[in-house]
PDB file of C-alpha atoms and ligand atoms in Angstrom:
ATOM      1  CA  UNK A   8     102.753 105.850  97.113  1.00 93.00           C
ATOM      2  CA  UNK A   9     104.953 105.315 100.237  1.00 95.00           C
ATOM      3  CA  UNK A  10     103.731 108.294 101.889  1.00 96.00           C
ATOM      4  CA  UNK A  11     100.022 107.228 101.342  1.00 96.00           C
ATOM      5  CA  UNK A  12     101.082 103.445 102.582  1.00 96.00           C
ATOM      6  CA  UNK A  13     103.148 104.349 105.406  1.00 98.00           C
ATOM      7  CA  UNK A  14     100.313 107.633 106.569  1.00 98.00           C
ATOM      8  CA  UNK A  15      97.433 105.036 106.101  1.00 98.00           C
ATOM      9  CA  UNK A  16      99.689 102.221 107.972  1.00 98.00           C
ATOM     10  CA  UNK A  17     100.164 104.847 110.833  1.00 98.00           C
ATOM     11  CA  UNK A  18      96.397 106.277 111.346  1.00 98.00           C
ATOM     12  CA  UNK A  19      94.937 102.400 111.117  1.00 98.00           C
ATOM     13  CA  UNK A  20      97.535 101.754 114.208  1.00 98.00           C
ATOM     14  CA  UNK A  21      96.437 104.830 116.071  1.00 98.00           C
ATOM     15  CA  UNK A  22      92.872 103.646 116.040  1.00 98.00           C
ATOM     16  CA  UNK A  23      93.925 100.210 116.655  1.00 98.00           C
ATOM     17  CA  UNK A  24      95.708 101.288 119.767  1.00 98.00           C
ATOM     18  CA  UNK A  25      92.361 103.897 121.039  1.00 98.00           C
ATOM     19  CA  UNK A  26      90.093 100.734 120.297  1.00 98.00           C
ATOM     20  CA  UNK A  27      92.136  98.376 122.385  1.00 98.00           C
ATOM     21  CA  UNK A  28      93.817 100.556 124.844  1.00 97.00           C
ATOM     22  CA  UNK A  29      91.502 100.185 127.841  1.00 96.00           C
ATOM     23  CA  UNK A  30      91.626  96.530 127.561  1.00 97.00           C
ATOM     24  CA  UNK A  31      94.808  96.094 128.102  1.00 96.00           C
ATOM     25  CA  UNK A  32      96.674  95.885 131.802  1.00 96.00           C
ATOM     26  CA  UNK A  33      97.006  99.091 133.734  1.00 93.00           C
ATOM     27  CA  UNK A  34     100.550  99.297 133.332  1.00 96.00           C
ATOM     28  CA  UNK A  35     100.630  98.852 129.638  1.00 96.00           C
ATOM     29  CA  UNK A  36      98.172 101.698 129.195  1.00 96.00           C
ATOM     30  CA  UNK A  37     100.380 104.255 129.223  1.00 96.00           C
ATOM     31  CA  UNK A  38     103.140 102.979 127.043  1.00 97.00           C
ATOM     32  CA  UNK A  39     100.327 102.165 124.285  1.00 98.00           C
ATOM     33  CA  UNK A  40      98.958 106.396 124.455  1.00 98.00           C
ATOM     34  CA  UNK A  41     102.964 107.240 124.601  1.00 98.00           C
ATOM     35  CA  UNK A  42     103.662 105.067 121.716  1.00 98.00           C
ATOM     36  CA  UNK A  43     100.283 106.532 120.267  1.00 98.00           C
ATOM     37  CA  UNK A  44     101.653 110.264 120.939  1.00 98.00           C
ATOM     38  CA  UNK A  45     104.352 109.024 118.499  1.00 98.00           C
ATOM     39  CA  UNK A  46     103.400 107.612 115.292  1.00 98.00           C
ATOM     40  CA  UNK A  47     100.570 110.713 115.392  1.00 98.00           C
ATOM     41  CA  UNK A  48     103.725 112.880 115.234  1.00 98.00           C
ATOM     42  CA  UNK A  49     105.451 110.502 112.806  1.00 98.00           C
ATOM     43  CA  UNK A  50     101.715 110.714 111.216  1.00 98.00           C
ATOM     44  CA  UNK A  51     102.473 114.803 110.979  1.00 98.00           C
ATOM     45  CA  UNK A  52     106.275 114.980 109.784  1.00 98.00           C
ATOM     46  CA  UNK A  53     104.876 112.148 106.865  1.00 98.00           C
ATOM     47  CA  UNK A  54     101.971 114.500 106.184  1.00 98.00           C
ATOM     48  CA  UNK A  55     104.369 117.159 105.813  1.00 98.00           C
ATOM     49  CA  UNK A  56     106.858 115.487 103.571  1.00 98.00           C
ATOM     50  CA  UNK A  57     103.933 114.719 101.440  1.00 96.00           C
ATOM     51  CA  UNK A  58     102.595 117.493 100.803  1.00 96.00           C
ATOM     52  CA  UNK A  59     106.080 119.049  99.314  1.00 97.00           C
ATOM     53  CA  UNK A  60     106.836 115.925  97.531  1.00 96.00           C
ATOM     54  CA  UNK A  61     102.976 116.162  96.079  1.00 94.00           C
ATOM     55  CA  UNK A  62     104.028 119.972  95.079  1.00 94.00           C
ATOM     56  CA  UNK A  63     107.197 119.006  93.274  1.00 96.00           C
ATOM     57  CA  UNK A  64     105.487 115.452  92.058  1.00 94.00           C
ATOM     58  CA  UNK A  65     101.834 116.209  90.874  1.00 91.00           C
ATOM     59  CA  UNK A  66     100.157 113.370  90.400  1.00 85.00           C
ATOM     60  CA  UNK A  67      99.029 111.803  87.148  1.00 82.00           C
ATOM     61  CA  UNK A  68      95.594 112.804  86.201  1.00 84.00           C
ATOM     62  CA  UNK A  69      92.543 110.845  87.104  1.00 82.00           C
ATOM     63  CA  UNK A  70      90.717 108.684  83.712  1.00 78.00           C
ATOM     64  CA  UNK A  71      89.250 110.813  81.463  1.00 81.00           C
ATOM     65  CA  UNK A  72      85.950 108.976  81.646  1.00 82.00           C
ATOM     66  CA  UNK A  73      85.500 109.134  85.400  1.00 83.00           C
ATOM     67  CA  UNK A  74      81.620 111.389  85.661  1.00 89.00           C
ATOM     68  CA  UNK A  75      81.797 115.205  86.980  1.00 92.00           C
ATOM     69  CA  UNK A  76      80.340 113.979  89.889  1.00 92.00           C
ATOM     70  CA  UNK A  77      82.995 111.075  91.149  1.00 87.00           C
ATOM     71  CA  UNK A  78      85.567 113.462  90.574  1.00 90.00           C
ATOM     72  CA  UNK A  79      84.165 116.256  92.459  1.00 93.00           C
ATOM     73  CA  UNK A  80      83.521 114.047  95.538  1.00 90.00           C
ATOM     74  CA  UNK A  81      86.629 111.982  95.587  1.00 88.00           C
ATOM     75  CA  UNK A  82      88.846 115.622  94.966  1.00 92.00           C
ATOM     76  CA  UNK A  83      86.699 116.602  98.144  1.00 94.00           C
ATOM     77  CA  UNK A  84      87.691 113.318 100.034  1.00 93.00           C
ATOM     78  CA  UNK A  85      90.885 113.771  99.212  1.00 93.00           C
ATOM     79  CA  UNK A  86      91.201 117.457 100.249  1.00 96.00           C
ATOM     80  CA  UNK A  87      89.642 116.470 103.534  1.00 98.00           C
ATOM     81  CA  UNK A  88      91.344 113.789 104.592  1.00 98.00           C
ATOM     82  CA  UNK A  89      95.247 115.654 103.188  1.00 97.00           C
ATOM     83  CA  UNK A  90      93.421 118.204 106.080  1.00 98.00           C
ATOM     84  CA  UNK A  91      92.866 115.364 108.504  1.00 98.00           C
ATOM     85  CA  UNK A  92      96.097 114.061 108.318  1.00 98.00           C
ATOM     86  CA  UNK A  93      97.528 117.384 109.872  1.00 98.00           C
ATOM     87  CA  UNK A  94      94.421 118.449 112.026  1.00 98.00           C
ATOM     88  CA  UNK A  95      94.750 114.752 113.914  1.00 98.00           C
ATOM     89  CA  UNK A  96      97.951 115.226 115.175  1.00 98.00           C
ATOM     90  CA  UNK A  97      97.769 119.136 115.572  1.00 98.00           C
ATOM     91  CA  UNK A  98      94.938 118.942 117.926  1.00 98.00           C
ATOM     92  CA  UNK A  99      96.456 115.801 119.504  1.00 98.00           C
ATOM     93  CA  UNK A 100      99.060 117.950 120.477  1.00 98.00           C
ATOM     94  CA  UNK A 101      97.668 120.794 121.805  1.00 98.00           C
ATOM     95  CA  UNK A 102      95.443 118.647 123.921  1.00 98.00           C
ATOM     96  CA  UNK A 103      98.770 116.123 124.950  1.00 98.00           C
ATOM     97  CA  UNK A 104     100.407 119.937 126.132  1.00 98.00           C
ATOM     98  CA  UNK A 105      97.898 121.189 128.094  1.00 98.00           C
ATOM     99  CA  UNK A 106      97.648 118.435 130.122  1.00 98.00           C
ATOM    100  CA  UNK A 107      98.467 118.951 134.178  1.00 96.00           C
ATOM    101  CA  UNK A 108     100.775 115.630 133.947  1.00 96.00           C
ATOM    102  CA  UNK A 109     103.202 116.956 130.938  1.00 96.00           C
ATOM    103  CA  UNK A 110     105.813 117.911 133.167  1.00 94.00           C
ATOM    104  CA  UNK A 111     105.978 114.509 134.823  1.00 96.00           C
ATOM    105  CA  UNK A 112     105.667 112.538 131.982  1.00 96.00           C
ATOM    106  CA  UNK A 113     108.231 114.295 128.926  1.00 96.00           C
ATOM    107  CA  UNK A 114     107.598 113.559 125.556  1.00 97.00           C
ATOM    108  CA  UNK A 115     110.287 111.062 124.053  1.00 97.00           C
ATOM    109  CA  UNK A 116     109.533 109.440 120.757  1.00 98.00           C
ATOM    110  CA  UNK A 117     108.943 105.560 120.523  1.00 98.00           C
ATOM    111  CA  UNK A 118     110.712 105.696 123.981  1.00 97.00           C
ATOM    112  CA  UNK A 119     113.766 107.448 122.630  1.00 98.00           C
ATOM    113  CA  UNK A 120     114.167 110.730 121.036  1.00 98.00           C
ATOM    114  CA  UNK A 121     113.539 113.750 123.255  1.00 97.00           C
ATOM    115  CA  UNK A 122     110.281 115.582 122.207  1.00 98.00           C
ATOM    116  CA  UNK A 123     108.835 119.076 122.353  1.00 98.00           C
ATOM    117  CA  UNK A 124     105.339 120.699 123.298  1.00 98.00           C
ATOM    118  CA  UNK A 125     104.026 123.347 122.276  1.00 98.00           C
ATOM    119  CA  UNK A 126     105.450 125.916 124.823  1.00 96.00           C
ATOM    120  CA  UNK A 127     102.562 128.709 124.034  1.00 96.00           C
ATOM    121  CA  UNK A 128     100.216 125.823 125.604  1.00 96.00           C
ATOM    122  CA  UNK A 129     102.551 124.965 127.867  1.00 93.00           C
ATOM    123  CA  UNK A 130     103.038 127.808 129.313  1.00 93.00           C
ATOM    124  CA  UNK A 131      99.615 129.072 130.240  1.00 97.00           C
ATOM    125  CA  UNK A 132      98.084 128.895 133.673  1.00 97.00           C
ATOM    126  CA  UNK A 133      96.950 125.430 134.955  1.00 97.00           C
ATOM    127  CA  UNK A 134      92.978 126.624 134.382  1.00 98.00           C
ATOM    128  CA  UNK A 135      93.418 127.626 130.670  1.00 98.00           C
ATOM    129  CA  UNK A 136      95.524 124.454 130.463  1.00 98.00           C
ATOM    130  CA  UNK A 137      92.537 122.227 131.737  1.00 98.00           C
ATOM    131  CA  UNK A 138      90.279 124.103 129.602  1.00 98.00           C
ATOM    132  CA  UNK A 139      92.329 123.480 126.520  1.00 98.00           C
ATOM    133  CA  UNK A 140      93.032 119.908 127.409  1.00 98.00           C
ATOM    134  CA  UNK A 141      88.802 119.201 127.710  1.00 98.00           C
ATOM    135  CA  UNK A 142      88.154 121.121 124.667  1.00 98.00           C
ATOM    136  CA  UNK A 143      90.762 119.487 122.209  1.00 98.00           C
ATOM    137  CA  UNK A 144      89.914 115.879 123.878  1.00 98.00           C
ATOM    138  CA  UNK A 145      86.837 116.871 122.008  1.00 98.00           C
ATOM    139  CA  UNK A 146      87.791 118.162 119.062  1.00 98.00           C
ATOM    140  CA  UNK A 147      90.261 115.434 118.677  1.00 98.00           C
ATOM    141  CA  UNK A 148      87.773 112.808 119.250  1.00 98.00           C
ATOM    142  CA  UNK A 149      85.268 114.497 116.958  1.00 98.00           C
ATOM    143  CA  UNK A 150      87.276 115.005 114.253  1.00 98.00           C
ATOM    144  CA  UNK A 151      88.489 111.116 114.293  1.00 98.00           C
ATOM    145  CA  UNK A 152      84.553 109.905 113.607  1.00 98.00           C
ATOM    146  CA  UNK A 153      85.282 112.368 110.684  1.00 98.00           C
ATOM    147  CA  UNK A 154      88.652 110.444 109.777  1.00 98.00           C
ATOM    148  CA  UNK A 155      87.054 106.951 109.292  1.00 98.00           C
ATOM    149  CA  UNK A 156      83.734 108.301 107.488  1.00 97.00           C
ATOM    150  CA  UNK A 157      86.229 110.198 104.832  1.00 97.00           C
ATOM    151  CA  UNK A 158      88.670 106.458 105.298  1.00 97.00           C
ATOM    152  CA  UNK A 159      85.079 104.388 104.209  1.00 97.00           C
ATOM    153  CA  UNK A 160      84.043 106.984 101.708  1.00 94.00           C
ATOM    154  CA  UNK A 161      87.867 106.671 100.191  1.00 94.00           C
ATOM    155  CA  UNK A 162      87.925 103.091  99.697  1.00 94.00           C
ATOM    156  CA  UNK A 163      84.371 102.511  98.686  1.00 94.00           C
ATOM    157  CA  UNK A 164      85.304 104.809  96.015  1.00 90.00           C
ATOM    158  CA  UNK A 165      88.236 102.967  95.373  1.00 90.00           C
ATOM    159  CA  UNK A 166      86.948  99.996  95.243  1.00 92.00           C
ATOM    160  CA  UNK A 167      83.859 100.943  92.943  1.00 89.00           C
ATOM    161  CA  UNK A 168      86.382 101.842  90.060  1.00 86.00           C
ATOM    162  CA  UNK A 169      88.386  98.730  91.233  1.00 85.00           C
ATOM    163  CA  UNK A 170      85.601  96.078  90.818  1.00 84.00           C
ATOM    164  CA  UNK A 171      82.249  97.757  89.494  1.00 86.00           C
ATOM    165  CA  UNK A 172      83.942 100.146  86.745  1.00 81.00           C
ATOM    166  CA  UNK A 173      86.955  97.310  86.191  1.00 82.00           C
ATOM    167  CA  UNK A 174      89.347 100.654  86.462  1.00 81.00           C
ATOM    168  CA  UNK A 175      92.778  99.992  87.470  1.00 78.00           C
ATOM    169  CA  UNK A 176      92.423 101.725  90.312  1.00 80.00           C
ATOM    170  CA  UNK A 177      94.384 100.287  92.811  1.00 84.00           C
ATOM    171  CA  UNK A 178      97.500  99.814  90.870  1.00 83.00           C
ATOM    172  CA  UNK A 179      97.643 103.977  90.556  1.00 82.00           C
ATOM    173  CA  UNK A 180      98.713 103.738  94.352  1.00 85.00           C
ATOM    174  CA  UNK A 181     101.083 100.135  93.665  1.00 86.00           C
ATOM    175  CA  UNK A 182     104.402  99.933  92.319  1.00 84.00           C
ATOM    176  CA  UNK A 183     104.542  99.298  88.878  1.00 74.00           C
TER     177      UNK A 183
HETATM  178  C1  HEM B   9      97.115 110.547 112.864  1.00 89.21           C
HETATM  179  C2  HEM B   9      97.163 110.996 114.074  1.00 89.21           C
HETATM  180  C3  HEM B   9      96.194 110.666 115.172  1.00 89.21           C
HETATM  181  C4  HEM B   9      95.017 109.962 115.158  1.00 89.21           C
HETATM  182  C5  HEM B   9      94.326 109.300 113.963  1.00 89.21           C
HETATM  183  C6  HEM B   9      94.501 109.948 116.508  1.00 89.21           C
HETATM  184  C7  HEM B   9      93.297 109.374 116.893  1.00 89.21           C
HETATM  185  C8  HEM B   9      92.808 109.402 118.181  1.00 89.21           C
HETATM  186  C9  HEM B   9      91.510 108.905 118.579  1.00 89.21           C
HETATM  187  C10 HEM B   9      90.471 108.299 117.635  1.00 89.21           C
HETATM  188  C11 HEM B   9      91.399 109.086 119.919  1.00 89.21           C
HETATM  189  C12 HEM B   9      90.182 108.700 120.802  1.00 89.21           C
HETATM  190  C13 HEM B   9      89.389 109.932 121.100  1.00 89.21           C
HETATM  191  C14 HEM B   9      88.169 109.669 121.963  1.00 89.21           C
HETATM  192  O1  HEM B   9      88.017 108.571 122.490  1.00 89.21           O
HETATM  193  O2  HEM B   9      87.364 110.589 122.114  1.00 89.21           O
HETATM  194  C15 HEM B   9      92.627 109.669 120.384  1.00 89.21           C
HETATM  195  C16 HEM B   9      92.910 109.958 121.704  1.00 89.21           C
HETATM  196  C17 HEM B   9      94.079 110.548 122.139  1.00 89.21           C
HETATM  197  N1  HEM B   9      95.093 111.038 121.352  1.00 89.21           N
HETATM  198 FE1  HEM B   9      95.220 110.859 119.327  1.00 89.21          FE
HETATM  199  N2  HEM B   9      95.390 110.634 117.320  1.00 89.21           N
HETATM  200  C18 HEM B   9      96.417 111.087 116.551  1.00 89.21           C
HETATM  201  C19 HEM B   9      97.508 111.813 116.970  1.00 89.21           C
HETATM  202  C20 HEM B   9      97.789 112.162 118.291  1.00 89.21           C
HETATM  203  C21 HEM B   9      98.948 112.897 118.724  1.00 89.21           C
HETATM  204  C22 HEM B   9     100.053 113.441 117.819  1.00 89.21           C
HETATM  205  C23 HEM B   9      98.856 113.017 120.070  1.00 89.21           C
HETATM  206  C24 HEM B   9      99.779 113.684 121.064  1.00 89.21           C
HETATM  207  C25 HEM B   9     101.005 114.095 120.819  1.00 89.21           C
HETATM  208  C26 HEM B   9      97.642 112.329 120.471  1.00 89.21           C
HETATM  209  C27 HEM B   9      97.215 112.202 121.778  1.00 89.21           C
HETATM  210  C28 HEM B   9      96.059 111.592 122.168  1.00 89.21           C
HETATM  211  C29 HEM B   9      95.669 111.415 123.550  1.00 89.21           C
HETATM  212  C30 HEM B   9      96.453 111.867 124.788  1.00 89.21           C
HETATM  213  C31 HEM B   9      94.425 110.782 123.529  1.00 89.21           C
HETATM  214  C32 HEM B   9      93.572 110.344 124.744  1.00 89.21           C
HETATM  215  C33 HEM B   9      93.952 108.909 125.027  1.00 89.21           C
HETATM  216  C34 HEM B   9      93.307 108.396 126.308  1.00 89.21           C
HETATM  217  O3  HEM B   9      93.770 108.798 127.357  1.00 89.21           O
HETATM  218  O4  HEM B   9      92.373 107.589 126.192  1.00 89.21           O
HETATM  219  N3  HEM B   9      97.015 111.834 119.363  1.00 89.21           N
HETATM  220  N4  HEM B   9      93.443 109.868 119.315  1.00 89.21           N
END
């Protein structure tokens, strides 16, 4: 439950910052991508941690009397967006270490810790670099549309069982 909280809390501020970003005054513009560049990596260590707590933790079975069809589409959701939550960031990345102004502007997390990128990117020559920087820009974009149809698919479904079905849905993800 706190991993699906805090991930969820995370990915609604990313798009929160994308969607407001170029309003904002030139010099807060890049603070808001470098504090963006941080909770996606936050997004991925969460993601990570999830996935071996969900391993050791399995989760309690859905009701018995959900149809063949809900289950099969809201296991697929929830593949796909347990896939999102790691391709987001991933491809953020790559794109965030091909770019020609990494060296000039080092990764530091929420201002403070010291970051990495990935030096295989990194390290390539500046025309590969731009070519990988344009191509994951895309990919990364793409694949967010993809993020908030699975997000509206997720709760719709959620809140079918919740309101239309009169499932306790939403208190399988509450404490308590
Ligand atoms: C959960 C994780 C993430 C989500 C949901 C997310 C979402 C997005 C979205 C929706 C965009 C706008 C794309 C477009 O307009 O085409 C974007 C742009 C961007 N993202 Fe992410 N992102 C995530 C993680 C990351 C990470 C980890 C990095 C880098 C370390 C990153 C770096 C960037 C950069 C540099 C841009 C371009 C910003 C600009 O200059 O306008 N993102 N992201």
């Amino acid at each position: 439950m706190v991993f699906h909280w805090l991930v969820a809390l995370g990915i609604a501020c990313q798009f929160l910052i994308i969607w407001t970003v170029d309003s904002l005054p030139k010099d807060a513009e890049r603070p808001m991508i470098n504090l963006h560049k941080s909770i996606g990596l936050t997004v991925l260590g969460l993601a990570i941690m999830r996935l071996l707590w969900r391993y050791a933790n399995p989760p309690p079975a859905m009701p018995d009397d959900y149809r063949p069809w809900e289950r099969l589409l809201a296991h697929a959701a929830h593949y796909s967006l347990y896939a999102l939550i790691f391709l987001m960031p991933i491809t953020g990345w790559i794109h965030d270490s091909a770019w020609k102004g990494a060296a000039a502007n080092p990764l530091r997390l929420y201002g403070v810790i010291p970051w990495f990128r990935l030096g295989f990117i990194k390290d390539q020559d500046p025309a590969t670099k731009q070519q990988i920087h344009d191509t994951f820009a895309q990919i990364h974009g793409a694949l967010g549309w993809v993020l908030l149809a699975l997000i509206a698919l997720h709760v719709a479904g959620a809140l079918k069982h919740q309101w239309l079905d009169r499932k306790p849905e939403l208190q399988r993800m509450l404490p308590g």
